[in-house]
């Protein structure tokens, strides 16, 4: 029963990580004057400040997601301890949420630290899959 619960929470963690790019897109576009839904990527290229940073965070979330999701699956298939796997998975999600917050609010140094911690968590998932 515990394994099913852990699997459910890990699926939920993957879902949240997968939705993070959409959250960034909403931050970048919400309430903007002159938003062009016919050509949103060109419009976003011309944004500055928090909108440009939210768009960059969106791109980074899209880049990080497959690495994380596959890491969770491989560690799970590799028989990693469920409690540890669950903890690492949620740690990544929390780091990504902090990363987005740091990016949008222009806290560049803290953003880099949080990014590195999240990336290390994903690397650890692959270590768990191997051992």
Tab-separated table of N, CA and C in Angstrom:
chain	number	residue	atom	x	y	z
A	1	UNK	N	0.820	-1.202	0.000
A	1	UNK	CA	0.000	0.000	0.000
A	1	UNK	C	0.864	1.267	0.000
A	2	UNK	N	1.968	1.255	0.772
A	2	UNK	CA	2.832	2.430	0.851
A	2	UNK	C	3.430	2.762	-0.512
A	3	UNK	N	3.832	1.734	-1.276
A	3	UNK	CA	4.416	1.977	-2.588
A	3	UNK	C	3.422	2.687	-3.503
A	4	UNK	N	2.161	2.274	-3.467
A	4	UNK	CA	1.153	2.922	-4.307
A	4	UNK	C	0.983	4.385	-3.927
A	5	UNK	N	1.006	4.673	-2.639
A	5	UNK	CA	0.887	6.052	-2.176
A	5	UNK	C	2.081	6.867	-2.650
A	6	UNK	N	3.287	6.314	-2.533
A	6	UNK	CA	4.484	7.014	-2.999
A	6	UNK	C	4.422	7.236	-4.504
A	7	UNK	N	3.975	6.235	-5.233
A	7	UNK	CA	3.861	6.374	-6.680
A	7	UNK	C	2.870	7.472	-7.034
A	8	UNK	N	1.753	7.511	-6.338
A	8	UNK	CA	0.764	8.563	-6.575
A	8	UNK	C	1.354	9.941	-6.331
A	9	UNK	N	2.089	10.108	-5.232
A	9	UNK	CA	2.649	11.424	-4.942
A	9	UNK	C	3.748	11.779	-5.935
A	10	UNK	N	4.488	10.793	-6.412
A	10	UNK	CA	5.515	11.070	-7.424
A	10	UNK	C	4.886	11.459	-8.762
A	11	UNK	N	3.804	10.794	-9.109
A	11	UNK	CA	3.088	11.180	-10.333
A	11	UNK	C	2.599	12.617	-10.193
A	12	UNK	N	2.106	12.969	-9.022
A	12	UNK	CA	1.650	14.329	-8.774
A	12	UNK	C	2.820	15.318	-8.861
A	13	UNK	N	3.984	14.947	-8.331
A	13	UNK	CA	5.163	15.811	-8.416
A	13	UNK	C	5.568	16.026	-9.877
A	14	UNK	N	5.525	14.955	-10.667
A	14	UNK	CA	5.852	15.080	-12.094
A	14	UNK	C	4.832	15.977	-12.792
A	15	UNK	N	3.554	15.821	-12.441
A	15	UNK	CA	2.510	16.670	-13.031
A	15	UNK	C	2.761	18.139	-12.706
A	16	UNK	N	3.060	18.430	-11.459
A	16	UNK	CA	3.319	19.823	-11.072
A	16	UNK	C	4.529	20.368	-11.832
A	17	UNK	N	5.597	19.591	-11.904
A	17	UNK	CA	6.782	20.030	-12.649
A	17	UNK	C	6.440	20.259	-14.120
A	18	UNK	N	5.570	19.417	-14.663
A	18	UNK	CA	5.156	19.570	-16.060
A	18	UNK	C	4.286	20.792	-16.296
A	19	UNK	N	3.594	21.249	-15.260
A	19	UNK	CA	2.739	22.433	-15.387
A	19	UNK	C	3.493	23.743	-15.137
A	20	UNK	N	4.675	23.662	-14.597
A	20	UNK	CA	5.426	24.879	-14.272
A	20	UNK	C	5.697	25.785	-15.479
A	21	UNK	N	5.976	25.243	-16.664
A	21	UNK	CA	6.139	26.152	-17.811
A	21	UNK	C	4.881	26.976	-18.087
A	22	UNK	N	3.708	26.369	-17.889
A	22	UNK	CA	2.461	27.102	-18.105
A	22	UNK	C	2.306	28.219	-17.076
A	23	UNK	N	2.704	27.954	-15.853
A	23	UNK	CA	2.641	28.985	-14.810
A	23	UNK	C	3.523	30.165	-15.200
A	24	UNK	N	4.705	29.873	-15.701
A	24	UNK	CA	5.611	30.940	-16.155
A	24	UNK	C	5.010	31.720	-17.320
A	25	UNK	N	4.362	31.016	-18.228
A	25	UNK	CA	3.738	31.684	-19.378
A	25	UNK	C	2.639	32.628	-18.916
A	26	UNK	N	1.856	32.205	-17.950
A	26	UNK	CA	0.799	33.065	-17.411
A	26	UNK	C	1.409	34.301	-16.769
A	27	UNK	N	2.488	34.131	-16.011
A	27	UNK	CA	3.160	35.273	-15.384
A	27	UNK	C	3.655	36.241	-16.460
A	28	UNK	N	4.223	35.703	-17.523
A	28	UNK	CA	4.779	36.551	-18.581
A	28	UNK	C	3.695	37.327	-19.332
A	29	UNK	N	2.522	36.749	-19.479
A	29	UNK	CA	1.492	37.336	-20.351
A	29	UNK	C	0.361	38.038	-19.610
A	30	UNK	N	0.137	37.701	-18.349
A	30	UNK	CA	-1.022	38.192	-17.624
A	30	UNK	C	-1.051	39.716	-17.532
A	31	UNK	N	-2.144	40.299	-17.979
A	31	UNK	CA	-2.357	41.734	-17.861
A	31	UNK	C	-1.491	42.602	-18.750
A	32	UNK	N	-0.822	42.006	-19.703
A	32	UNK	CA	0.079	42.774	-20.569
A	32	UNK	C	-0.706	43.597	-21.584
A	33	UNK	N	-0.223	44.783	-21.807
A	33	UNK	CA	-0.805	45.640	-22.828
A	33	UNK	C	-0.256	45.241	-24.190
A	34	UNK	N	-1.088	45.148	-25.169
A	34	UNK	CA	-0.649	44.871	-26.531
A	34	UNK	C	-0.242	43.438	-26.792
A	35	UNK	N	-0.659	42.528	-25.925
A	35	UNK	CA	-0.317	41.117	-26.143
A	35	UNK	C	-0.903	40.650	-27.463
A	36	UNK	N	-0.078	39.974	-28.275
A	36	UNK	CA	-0.497	39.494	-29.590
A	36	UNK	C	-0.610	37.976	-29.562
A	37	UNK	N	-1.836	37.482	-29.430
A	37	UNK	CA	-2.062	36.042	-29.384
A	37	UNK	C	-1.879	35.391	-30.750
A	38	UNK	N	-1.819	36.187	-31.806
A	38	UNK	CA	-1.568	35.640	-33.140
A	38	UNK	C	-0.101	35.278	-33.322
A	39	UNK	N	0.776	35.967	-32.584
A	39	UNK	CA	2.204	35.722	-32.695
A	39	UNK	C	2.864	35.942	-31.329
A	40	UNK	N	2.536	35.076	-30.363
A	40	UNK	CA	3.006	35.331	-28.992
A	40	UNK	C	4.517	35.239	-28.800
A	41	UNK	N	5.180	34.415	-29.570
A	41	UNK	CA	6.633	34.285	-29.378
A	41	UNK	C	7.370	35.555	-29.804
A	42	UNK	N	6.938	36.155	-30.870
A	42	UNK	CA	7.554	37.418	-31.301
A	42	UNK	C	7.264	38.497	-30.263
A	43	UNK	N	6.033	38.534	-29.752
A	43	UNK	CA	5.670	39.500	-28.719
A	43	UNK	C	6.557	39.314	-27.490
A	44	UNK	N	6.745	38.059	-27.073
A	44	UNK	CA	7.560	37.784	-25.889
A	44	UNK	C	9.020	38.178	-26.090
A	45	UNK	N	9.525	38.068	-27.311
A	45	UNK	CA	10.916	38.452	-27.584
A	45	UNK	C	11.173	39.925	-27.305
A	46	UNK	N	10.115	40.731	-27.349
A	46	UNK	CA	10.258	42.172	-27.172
A	46	UNK	C	9.946	42.628	-25.747
A	47	UNK	N	9.691	41.699	-24.859
A	47	UNK	CA	9.367	42.059	-23.480
A	47	UNK	C	10.646	42.284	-22.680
A	48	UNK	N	10.499	43.037	-21.619
A	48	UNK	CA	11.610	43.315	-20.717
A	48	UNK	C	11.155	43.066	-19.288
A	49	UNK	N	12.083	43.141	-18.355
A	49	UNK	CA	11.746	43.026	-16.949
A	49	UNK	C	11.208	41.657	-16.584
A	50	UNK	N	10.228	41.651	-15.676
A	50	UNK	CA	9.735	40.384	-15.152
A	50	UNK	C	9.084	39.525	-16.229
A	51	UNK	N	8.497	40.143	-17.246
A	51	UNK	CA	7.878	39.351	-18.319
A	51	UNK	C	8.938	38.571	-19.103
A	52	UNK	N	10.030	39.216	-19.423
A	52	UNK	CA	11.118	38.532	-20.131
A	52	UNK	C	11.722	37.442	-19.251
A	53	UNK	N	11.878	37.734	-17.958
A	53	UNK	CA	12.436	36.734	-17.052
A	53	UNK	C	11.480	35.555	-16.866
A	54	UNK	N	10.180	35.813	-16.810
A	54	UNK	CA	9.205	34.720	-16.702
A	54	UNK	C	9.238	33.848	-17.948
A	55	UNK	N	9.417	34.461	-19.095
A	55	UNK	CA	9.523	33.686	-20.330
A	55	UNK	C	10.798	32.838	-20.332
A	56	UNK	N	11.894	33.401	-19.842
A	56	UNK	CA	13.136	32.631	-19.756
A	56	UNK	C	12.985	31.477	-18.756
A	57	UNK	N	12.295	31.720	-17.648
A	57	UNK	CA	12.033	30.660	-16.672
A	57	UNK	C	11.183	29.561	-17.298
A	58	UNK	N	10.228	29.960	-18.135
A	58	UNK	CA	9.396	28.974	-18.833
A	58	UNK	C	10.271	28.070	-19.700
A	59	UNK	N	11.170	28.662	-20.452
A	59	UNK	CA	12.046	27.873	-21.318
A	59	UNK	C	12.918	26.933	-20.495
A	60	UNK	N	13.427	27.413	-19.360
A	60	UNK	CA	14.268	26.570	-18.529
A	60	UNK	C	13.463	25.429	-17.912
A	61	UNK	N	12.230	25.696	-17.520
A	61	UNK	CA	11.370	24.637	-16.977
A	61	UNK	C	11.115	23.559	-18.029
A	62	UNK	N	10.919	23.979	-19.268
A	62	UNK	CA	10.724	23.007	-20.348
A	62	UNK	C	11.975	22.163	-20.561
A	63	UNK	N	13.134	22.764	-20.399
A	63	UNK	CA	14.398	22.033	-20.555
A	63	UNK	C	14.624	21.060	-19.403
A	64	UNK	N	14.253	21.444	-18.193
A	64	UNK	CA	14.518	20.619	-17.010
A	64	UNK	C	13.532	19.461	-16.864
A	65	UNK	N	12.326	19.626	-17.353
A	65	UNK	CA	11.282	18.636	-17.097
A	65	UNK	C	11.600	17.221	-17.572
A	66	UNK	N	12.030	17.017	-18.823
A	66	UNK	CA	12.272	15.626	-19.252
A	66	UNK	C	13.352	14.931	-18.430
A	67	UNK	N	14.408	15.646	-18.104
A	67	UNK	CA	15.506	15.096	-17.307
A	67	UNK	C	14.985	14.622	-15.951
A	68	UNK	N	14.110	15.432	-15.332
A	68	UNK	CA	13.525	15.089	-14.041
A	68	UNK	C	12.574	13.901	-14.161
A	69	UNK	N	11.637	13.969	-15.086
A	69	UNK	CA	10.621	12.916	-15.204
A	69	UNK	C	11.254	11.560	-15.499
A	70	UNK	N	12.218	11.535	-16.388
A	70	UNK	CA	12.895	10.276	-16.703
A	70	UNK	C	13.700	9.802	-15.493
A	71	UNK	N	14.321	10.712	-14.776
A	71	UNK	CA	15.070	10.339	-13.582
A	71	UNK	C	14.185	9.679	-12.537
A	72	UNK	N	12.994	10.229	-12.326
A	72	UNK	CA	12.054	9.632	-11.377
A	72	UNK	C	11.672	8.231	-11.834
A	73	UNK	N	11.356	8.097	-13.106
A	73	UNK	CA	10.939	6.789	-13.621
A	73	UNK	C	12.064	5.759	-13.532
A	74	UNK	N	13.270	6.165	-13.903
A	74	UNK	CA	14.389	5.229	-13.852
A	74	UNK	C	14.724	4.825	-12.414
A	75	UNK	N	14.705	5.783	-11.505
A	75	UNK	CA	14.984	5.459	-10.103
A	75	UNK	C	13.910	4.529	-9.546
A	76	UNK	N	12.676	4.771	-9.941
A	76	UNK	CA	11.581	3.908	-9.499
A	76	UNK	C	11.737	2.502	-10.055
A	77	UNK	N	12.025	2.405	-11.328
A	77	UNK	CA	12.225	1.092	-11.955
A	77	UNK	C	13.465	0.392	-11.415
A	78	UNK	N	14.452	1.176	-11.001
A	78	UNK	CA	15.688	0.617	-10.465
A	78	UNK	C	15.558	0.152	-9.028
A	79	UNK	N	14.385	0.328	-8.449
A	79	UNK	CA	14.156	-0.156	-7.096
A	79	UNK	C	14.646	0.765	-6.000
A	80	UNK	N	14.745	2.050	-6.290
A	80	UNK	CA	15.196	3.003	-5.270
A	80	UNK	C	14.233	2.999	-4.087
A	81	UNK	N	14.761	3.295	-2.910
A	81	UNK	CA	13.931	3.397	-1.718
A	81	UNK	C	12.822	4.420	-1.960
A	82	UNK	N	11.594	4.004	-1.729
A	82	UNK	CA	10.447	4.847	-2.029
A	82	UNK	C	10.414	6.147	-1.257
A	83	UNK	N	10.734	6.097	0.031
A	83	UNK	CA	10.724	7.319	0.833
A	83	UNK	C	11.762	8.315	0.329
A	84	UNK	N	12.949	7.824	0.012
A	84	UNK	CA	14.011	8.685	-0.490
A	84	UNK	C	13.645	9.250	-1.860
A	85	UNK	N	13.107	8.417	-2.704
A	85	UNK	CA	12.694	8.844	-4.047
A	85	UNK	C	11.625	9.929	-3.959
A	86	UNK	N	10.675	9.721	-3.084
A	86	UNK	CA	9.608	10.705	-2.881
A	86	UNK	C	10.190	12.033	-2.392
A	87	UNK	N	11.108	11.963	-1.439
A	87	UNK	CA	11.724	13.166	-0.886
A	87	UNK	C	12.508	13.932	-1.960
A	88	UNK	N	13.294	13.211	-2.751
A	88	UNK	CA	14.092	13.862	-3.798
A	88	UNK	C	13.181	14.468	-4.871
A	89	UNK	N	12.136	13.752	-5.234
A	89	UNK	CA	11.196	14.273	-6.237
A	89	UNK	C	10.540	15.565	-5.803
A	90	UNK	N	10.069	15.599	-4.576
A	90	UNK	CA	9.427	16.821	-4.084
A	90	UNK	C	10.436	17.931	-3.834
A	91	UNK	N	11.655	17.573	-3.456
A	91	UNK	CA	12.699	18.586	-3.301
A	91	UNK	C	12.924	19.298	-4.636
A	92	UNK	N	12.966	18.528	-5.721
A	92	UNK	CA	13.137	19.130	-7.045
A	92	UNK	C	11.995	20.099	-7.349
A	93	UNK	N	10.769	19.686	-7.087
A	93	UNK	CA	9.614	20.543	-7.369
A	93	UNK	C	9.696	21.841	-6.562
A	94	UNK	N	10.074	21.734	-5.301
A	94	UNK	CA	10.205	22.933	-4.464
A	94	UNK	C	11.323	23.833	-5.001
A	95	UNK	N	12.435	23.239	-5.411
A	95	UNK	CA	13.533	24.029	-5.966
A	95	UNK	C	13.113	24.719	-7.260
A	96	UNK	N	12.317	24.048	-8.065
A	96	UNK	CA	11.848	24.673	-9.311
A	96	UNK	C	10.913	25.837	-9.020
A	97	UNK	N	10.043	25.677	-8.028
A	97	UNK	CA	9.149	26.778	-7.657
A	97	UNK	C	9.970	27.965	-7.141
A	98	UNK	N	10.985	27.689	-6.325
A	98	UNK	CA	11.864	28.747	-5.836
A	98	UNK	C	12.635	29.379	-6.994
A	99	UNK	N	13.055	28.544	-7.941
A	99	UNK	CA	13.777	29.030	-9.115
A	99	UNK	C	12.929	30.039	-9.895
A	100	UNK	N	11.676	29.684	-10.128
A	100	UNK	CA	10.779	30.585	-10.860
A	100	UNK	C	10.635	31.896	-10.102
A	101	UNK	N	10.406	31.797	-8.799
A	101	UNK	CA	10.255	33.001	-7.984
A	101	UNK	C	11.503	33.874	-8.049
A	102	UNK	N	12.664	33.258	-7.917
A	102	UNK	CA	13.920	34.019	-7.982
A	102	UNK	C	14.112	34.648	-9.359
A	103	UNK	N	13.762	33.913	-10.398
A	103	UNK	CA	13.944	34.430	-11.758
A	103	UNK	C	13.040	35.633	-11.996
A	104	UNK	N	11.765	35.501	-11.662
A	104	UNK	CA	10.809	36.577	-11.917
A	104	UNK	C	11.145	37.817	-11.097
A	105	UNK	N	11.627	37.632	-9.872
A	105	UNK	CA	11.939	38.775	-9.002
A	105	UNK	C	13.385	39.250	-9.137
A	106	UNK	N	14.118	38.690	-10.088
A	106	UNK	CA	15.465	39.126	-10.438
A	106	UNK	C	16.475	38.960	-9.296
A	107	UNK	N	16.422	37.818	-8.662
A	107	UNK	CA	17.411	37.462	-7.643
A	107	UNK	C	18.365	36.441	-8.272
A	108	UNK	N	19.283	36.956	-9.097
A	108	UNK	CA	20.099	36.115	-9.971
A	108	UNK	C	21.009	35.143	-9.218
A	109	UNK	N	21.685	35.590	-8.179
A	109	UNK	CA	22.601	34.706	-7.463
A	109	UNK	C	21.846	33.588	-6.761
A	110	UNK	N	20.786	33.945	-6.055
A	110	UNK	CA	19.970	32.932	-5.384
A	110	UNK	C	19.353	31.976	-6.407
A	111	UNK	N	18.929	32.519	-7.536
A	111	UNK	CA	18.376	31.684	-8.613
A	111	UNK	C	19.392	30.629	-9.045
A	112	UNK	N	20.639	31.005	-9.197
A	112	UNK	CA	21.671	30.057	-9.612
A	112	UNK	C	21.893	28.971	-8.568
A	113	UNK	N	21.863	29.357	-7.300
A	113	UNK	CA	22.031	28.379	-6.212
A	113	UNK	C	20.868	27.390	-6.217
A	114	UNK	N	19.657	27.911	-6.321
A	114	UNK	CA	18.461	27.064	-6.321
A	114	UNK	C	18.467	26.152	-7.544
A	115	UNK	N	18.864	26.685	-8.691
A	115	UNK	CA	18.951	25.865	-9.906
A	115	UNK	C	19.926	24.711	-9.690
A	116	UNK	N	21.096	25.008	-9.114
A	116	UNK	CA	22.109	23.975	-8.891
A	116	UNK	C	21.595	22.901	-7.931
A	117	UNK	N	20.884	23.299	-6.897
A	117	UNK	CA	20.326	22.322	-5.966
A	117	UNK	C	19.300	21.421	-6.654
A	118	UNK	N	18.444	22.013	-7.479
A	118	UNK	CA	17.466	21.218	-8.225
A	118	UNK	C	18.133	20.285	-9.209
A	119	UNK	N	19.162	20.767	-9.869
A	119	UNK	CA	19.894	19.940	-10.835
A	119	UNK	C	20.594	18.786	-10.127
A	120	UNK	N	21.162	19.073	-8.956
A	120	UNK	CA	21.819	18.025	-8.167
A	120	UNK	C	20.806	16.953	-7.754
A	121	UNK	N	19.587	17.373	-7.444
A	121	UNK	CA	18.546	16.403	-7.080
A	121	UNK	C	18.255	15.465	-8.242
A	122	UNK	N	18.222	16.007	-9.448
A	122	UNK	CA	17.961	15.163	-10.619
A	122	UNK	C	19.131	14.206	-10.858
A	123	UNK	N	20.337	14.694	-10.726
A	123	UNK	CA	21.503	13.815	-10.863
A	123	UNK	C	21.411	12.685	-9.834
A	124	UNK	N	20.997	13.025	-8.623
A	124	UNK	CA	20.859	12.019	-7.572
A	124	UNK	C	19.820	10.963	-7.943
A	125	UNK	N	18.771	11.358	-8.649
A	125	UNK	CA	17.780	10.376	-9.118
A	125	UNK	C	18.445	9.334	-10.007
A	126	UNK	N	19.350	9.764	-10.859
A	126	UNK	CA	20.047	8.829	-11.741
A	126	UNK	C	21.017	7.935	-10.942
A	127	UNK	N	21.629	8.511	-9.909
A	127	UNK	CA	22.474	7.696	-9.032
A	127	UNK	C	21.622	6.637	-8.347
A	128	UNK	N	20.444	7.017	-7.863
A	128	UNK	CA	19.539	6.048	-7.249
A	128	UNK	C	19.138	4.951	-8.248
A	129	UNK	N	18.970	5.331	-9.494
A	129	UNK	CA	18.587	4.348	-10.511
A	129	UNK	C	19.712	3.343	-10.750
A	130	UNK	N	20.943	3.787	-10.614
A	130	UNK	CA	22.090	2.911	-10.873
A	130	UNK	C	22.439	2.022	-9.690
A	131	UNK	N	22.171	2.490	-8.483
A	131	UNK	CA	22.584	1.738	-7.305
A	131	UNK	C	21.384	1.398	-6.485
